[in-house]
Amino acid sequence: MSNKHLLTSLSSVLRRTLTPTSHFSFNSTRWFQSGTFFSPYVKTHHRLFPCSGLDFLEIHNIPGKCFTSSQSAEKASAKCWNCSAAAEAVPFLLCSSCRCIQPVDQSVDYFQIFGLERKYDSVVDNLEGQYKEWQKKLHPDLVHTKSKEEREYAAEQSARVIDAYLTLSKPLARAIYILKLEGVDVDEEETLSESELLTEILEIREAVEEAADAQALVQIQSQMQEKMKHWSNSFANAFRSRNFDEALKAIRRMTYYQRVKETIIKKL
């Protein structure tokens, strides 16, 4: 079963089960389609982090304490809903005894799902491989003959694994999510006030609008990718040192560079 099929077949599940509850999400498509992102009035007319949009950024609230991937406090009490076998590991998505898919446990974070430490730069190269392995075990098509209850669990677990994969595989989404786990919120009402960034945005606007051909756009896109990499590293350093103000600054930069990349893709 291809990765494309897995994502497509569960698109309706994602829309139904991943209800937006987070205080921050991004709709870069809306900004660019409206043509207002490159307005010289961006400072006074736009929120820094406009809400609604990309499903994979709609992060669930996580009740209570969120355990790191090395912790297993939930392990002792978790039992299979079908056979009552005790959980052997965290995350407990699938019972090893009866092979039944378990209900979603919101206290399990996205890093735990893939067996990663809760670190911004802990995402491994084979994340996609781990994602596919989970889908081989959790995809709803595998339990279409099972009870309605287990089919619902499969749909929810599979959708959450997709959400976890899409979030952790993208630097900006991963940065926002890991700050959320630390209790740090991004202010959606904040307006852009950094004069240096404002100037840079206007310069990028001119460069994109005046690009003579696709080659020029690709060159700008490459520059944005380098800037994304730089500020992603800056975020990682700030997060490690618990400097959340600098981490938020890095997110602001990454957000705008990502939007430029998306705009260029539409033009190519």
Coordinates of C-alpha atoms in Angstrom, one line a residue:
M1 CA 0.0 0.0 0.0
S2 CA 1.6 3.3 -1.1
N3 CA 2.3 6.3 1.1
K4 CA 0.1 8.3 -1.2
H5 CA -2.8 5.9 -0.9
L6 CA -2.5 5.9 2.9
L7 CA -2.7 9.7 3.1
T8 CA -5.5 9.9 0.5
S9 CA -7.8 7.2 1.9
L10 CA -7.7 8.8 5.4
S11 CA -8.2 12.4 4.4
S12 CA -11.8 12.2 5.5
V13 CA -10.8 10.6 8.8
L14 CA -8.4 13.4 9.5
R15 CA -11.0 16.1 8.9
R16 CA -13.5 14.2 11.2
T17 CA -11.2 13.1 14.0
L18 CA -8.5 15.8 14.3
T19 CA -10.7 18.6 15.7
P20 CA -8.7 21.9 15.9
T21 CA -8.1 22.8 19.5
S22 CA -4.7 24.4 19.4
H23 CA -4.1 28.1 19.8
F24 CA -1.9 28.3 16.8
S25 CA -2.1 27.1 13.2
F26 CA -1.0 28.5 9.9
N27 CA -2.9 29.1 6.6
S28 CA -0.1 30.2 4.3
T29 CA -2.2 29.3 1.3
R30 CA -4.9 31.8 2.2
W31 CA -2.3 34.5 2.7
F32 CA -0.7 34.1 -0.7
Q33 CA -3.9 33.6 -2.6
S34 CA -5.4 36.8 -1.2
G35 CA -2.4 38.7 -2.5
T36 CA -2.1 40.5 0.9
F37 CA 1.0 38.8 2.2
F38 CA 3.3 41.1 0.2
S39 CA 1.3 44.3 1.1
P40 CA 3.4 47.1 2.4
Y41 CA 0.8 47.4 5.2
V42 CA 1.6 44.0 6.6
K43 CA 2.7 45.5 9.9
T44 CA -0.7 46.9 10.8
H45 CA -3.0 44.8 8.8
H46 CA -2.0 41.2 9.5
R47 CA -1.6 38.8 12.3
L48 CA 1.8 37.3 12.6
F49 CA 0.3 33.8 12.8
P50 CA -3.1 33.7 11.0
C51 CA -5.3 30.8 12.2
S52 CA -7.1 27.9 10.5
G53 CA -5.9 25.8 7.6
L54 CA -3.4 23.0 7.4
D55 CA -4.8 20.0 9.1
F56 CA -1.5 18.6 10.3
L57 CA -0.9 21.7 12.4
E58 CA -4.1 21.4 14.3
I59 CA -2.5 20.0 17.4
H60 CA -4.6 18.3 20.0
N61 CA -4.6 19.5 23.6
I62 CA -2.7 17.0 25.7
P63 CA -4.3 16.5 29.1
G64 CA -2.1 16.2 32.2
K65 CA 1.6 15.5 32.1
C66 CA 3.2 14.6 28.8
F67 CA 5.8 11.9 29.3
T68 CA 9.0 11.8 27.3
S69 CA 9.7 8.8 25.1
S70 CA 12.0 7.3 27.7
Q71 CA 9.3 7.3 30.4
S72 CA 6.7 4.5 30.8
A73 CA 4.5 5.7 33.7
E74 CA 1.4 4.7 31.7
K75 CA 2.6 1.2 31.0
A76 CA 1.8 -0.3 34.4
S77 CA -1.9 0.7 34.3
A78 CA -2.7 0.4 30.6
K79 CA -4.6 -2.8 29.6
C80 CA -6.1 -4.1 26.3
W81 CA -9.8 -3.3 26.0
N82 CA -10.3 -6.7 24.4
C83 CA -8.3 -9.2 26.3
S84 CA -7.2 -7.2 29.3
A85 CA -3.5 -8.0 28.7
A86 CA -1.2 -5.5 30.3
A87 CA 0.7 -3.0 28.0
E88 CA 4.2 -4.1 27.3
A89 CA 5.5 -0.7 26.1
V90 CA 4.6 2.9 25.5
P91 CA 3.0 3.8 23.1
F92 CA 0.3 1.1 23.5
L93 CA -1.3 1.4 20.1
L94 CA -1.6 -2.3 19.4
C95 CA -2.0 -5.3 21.8
S96 CA 0.7 -7.8 21.3
S97 CA -1.4 -10.6 22.7
C98 CA -4.7 -10.4 20.7
R99 CA -3.5 -7.9 18.0
C100 CA -6.4 -5.5 18.7
I101 CA -5.9 -1.9 18.0
Q102 CA -6.3 0.2 21.1
P103 CA -8.1 3.5 21.7
V104 CA -6.2 6.7 21.2
D105 CA -4.4 7.9 24.4
Q106 CA -3.9 11.7 24.1
S107 CA -1.2 11.6 26.9
V108 CA 1.1 9.9 24.4
D109 CA 2.8 12.6 22.4
Y110 CA 4.0 12.4 18.8
F111 CA 7.6 11.8 19.7
Q112 CA 6.6 8.8 21.7
I113 CA 4.6 7.3 18.8
F114 CA 7.9 7.0 16.9
G115 CA 10.1 6.1 19.9
L116 CA 11.9 9.4 19.8
E117 CA 13.3 11.6 22.6
R118 CA 11.4 14.9 22.9
K119 CA 14.0 16.9 21.2
Y120 CA 13.6 19.2 18.2
D121 CA 16.5 17.7 16.4
S122 CA 15.9 14.0 17.4
V123 CA 13.9 13.2 14.3
V124 CA 15.6 10.4 12.5
D125 CA 16.1 9.8 8.8
N126 CA 13.9 6.8 8.7
L127 CA 10.8 8.6 10.2
E128 CA 8.9 7.8 7.0
G129 CA 9.8 4.1 7.4
Q130 CA 8.5 4.0 10.9
Y131 CA 5.4 5.8 9.8
K132 CA 4.7 3.2 7.2
E133 CA 5.3 0.4 9.7
W134 CA 2.6 1.8 11.9
Q135 CA 0.2 2.1 9.1
K136 CA 0.8 -1.5 8.2
K137 CA -0.5 -2.4 11.6
L138 CA -3.2 0.3 12.1
H139 CA -4.7 1.1 8.8
P140 CA -8.5 0.8 8.8
D141 CA -8.5 -1.4 5.7
L142 CA -6.8 -4.1 7.8
V143 CA -9.7 -4.4 10.3
H144 CA -12.7 -4.0 8.0
T145 CA -14.1 -7.3 9.2
K146 CA -13.6 -6.5 12.9
S147 CA -16.1 -5.0 15.3
K148 CA -17.4 -1.4 14.8
E149 CA -15.5 -0.4 18.0
E150 CA -12.1 -1.6 16.7
R151 CA -12.7 -0.1 13.2
E152 CA -13.3 3.3 14.9
Y153 CA -10.1 2.8 17.0
A154 CA -8.2 2.0 13.8
A155 CA -9.4 5.1 12.0
E156 CA -8.5 7.3 14.9
Q157 CA -5.1 5.8 15.6
S158 CA -4.2 5.7 11.9
A159 CA -5.2 9.4 11.5
R160 CA -3.2 10.4 14.6
V161 CA -0.1 8.6 13.3
I162 CA -0.5 10.5 10.0
D163 CA -0.8 13.8 11.9
A164 CA 2.3 12.9 14.0
Y165 CA 4.3 12.0 10.9
L166 CA 3.4 15.2 9.0
T167 CA 4.1 17.3 12.1
L168 CA 7.4 15.9 13.0
S169 CA 8.7 15.7 9.4
K170 CA 8.3 19.4 8.8
P171 CA 10.7 21.7 10.8
L172 CA 8.3 24.6 11.3
A173 CA 5.4 22.3 12.4
R174 CA 7.7 20.4 14.6
A175 CA 9.0 23.6 16.3
I176 CA 5.5 24.8 17.0
Y177 CA 4.4 21.4 18.3
I178 CA 7.4 20.9 20.7
L179 CA 6.8 24.4 22.1
K180 CA 3.2 23.4 22.7
L181 CA 4.4 20.4 24.7
E182 CA 6.4 22.8 26.8
G183 CA 3.4 25.0 27.5
V184 CA 4.7 27.8 25.3
D185 CA 2.0 29.4 23.1
V186 CA 2.4 31.4 19.9
D187 CA 0.3 34.6 20.1
E188 CA -2.0 34.6 17.0
E189 CA -2.8 38.3 17.6
E190 CA 0.8 39.4 17.5
T191 CA 1.5 41.8 14.6
L192 CA 4.8 41.9 12.8
S193 CA 6.9 44.7 14.3
E194 CA 10.5 43.7 13.6
S195 CA 11.8 46.4 11.3
E196 CA 14.6 44.2 10.0
L197 CA 12.2 41.4 9.1
L198 CA 9.7 43.9 7.6
T199 CA 12.4 45.3 5.3
E200 CA 13.5 41.8 4.3
I201 CA 10.0 40.8 3.5
L202 CA 9.5 43.8 1.2
E203 CA 12.8 43.0 -0.6
I204 CA 11.7 39.4 -1.1
R205 CA 8.4 40.7 -2.4
E206 CA 10.1 42.7 -5.1
A207 CA 12.4 39.9 -6.0
V208 CA 9.6 37.4 -6.5
E209 CA 7.4 39.9 -8.4
E210 CA 10.2 40.9 -10.7
A211 CA 11.7 37.5 -11.3
A212 CA 12.3 37.2 -15.0
D213 CA 11.9 33.5 -15.4
A214 CA 11.7 30.2 -13.6
Q215 CA 15.4 30.0 -13.0
A216 CA 15.3 33.3 -11.0
L217 CA 12.4 31.9 -8.9
V218 CA 14.3 28.7 -8.3
Q219 CA 17.3 30.7 -7.1
I220 CA 15.1 32.7 -4.6
Q221 CA 13.6 29.4 -3.5
S222 CA 17.1 28.0 -2.8
Q223 CA 17.9 31.1 -0.8
M224 CA 14.7 30.6 1.3
Q225 CA 15.7 27.0 1.9
E226 CA 19.0 28.1 3.3
K227 CA 17.3 30.6 5.5
M228 CA 14.9 28.0 6.7
K229 CA 17.8 25.7 7.6
H230 CA 19.6 28.5 9.4
W231 CA 16.6 29.5 11.5
S232 CA 15.8 25.8 12.2
N233 CA 19.2 25.4 13.7
S234 CA 18.7 28.6 15.6
F235 CA 15.5 27.3 17.0
A236 CA 17.2 24.0 18.0
N237 CA 19.9 25.9 19.9
A238 CA 17.4 28.2 21.6
F239 CA 15.1 25.3 22.6
R240 CA 18.0 23.3 24.1
S241 CA 19.0 26.3 26.2
R242 CA 15.3 26.9 27.1
N243 CA 15.5 30.4 25.6
F244 CA 11.9 30.5 24.4
D245 CA 11.9 34.1 23.3
E246 CA 14.7 33.3 20.8
A247 CA 12.8 30.1 19.8
L248 CA 9.7 32.2 19.0
K249 CA 11.8 34.6 17.0
A250 CA 13.1 31.7 15.0
I251 CA 9.5 30.5 14.4
R252 CA 8.5 33.9 13.1
R253 CA 11.3 33.8 10.5
M254 CA 10.7 30.3 9.5
T255 CA 7.0 31.1 9.0
Y256 CA 7.6 33.8 6.4
Y257 CA 10.4 32.0 4.6
Q258 CA 8.1 29.0 4.3
R259 CA 5.3 31.2 2.8
V260 CA 7.8 32.5 0.2
K261 CA 8.7 29.0 -0.8
E262 CA 5.0 28.1 -1.2
T263 CA 4.4 31.2 -3.3
I264 CA 7.3 30.4 -5.6
I265 CA 6.0 26.8 -6.0
K266 CA 2.7 28.2 -7.3
K267 CA 4.5 30.4 -9.7
L268 CA 6.7 27.7 -11.1

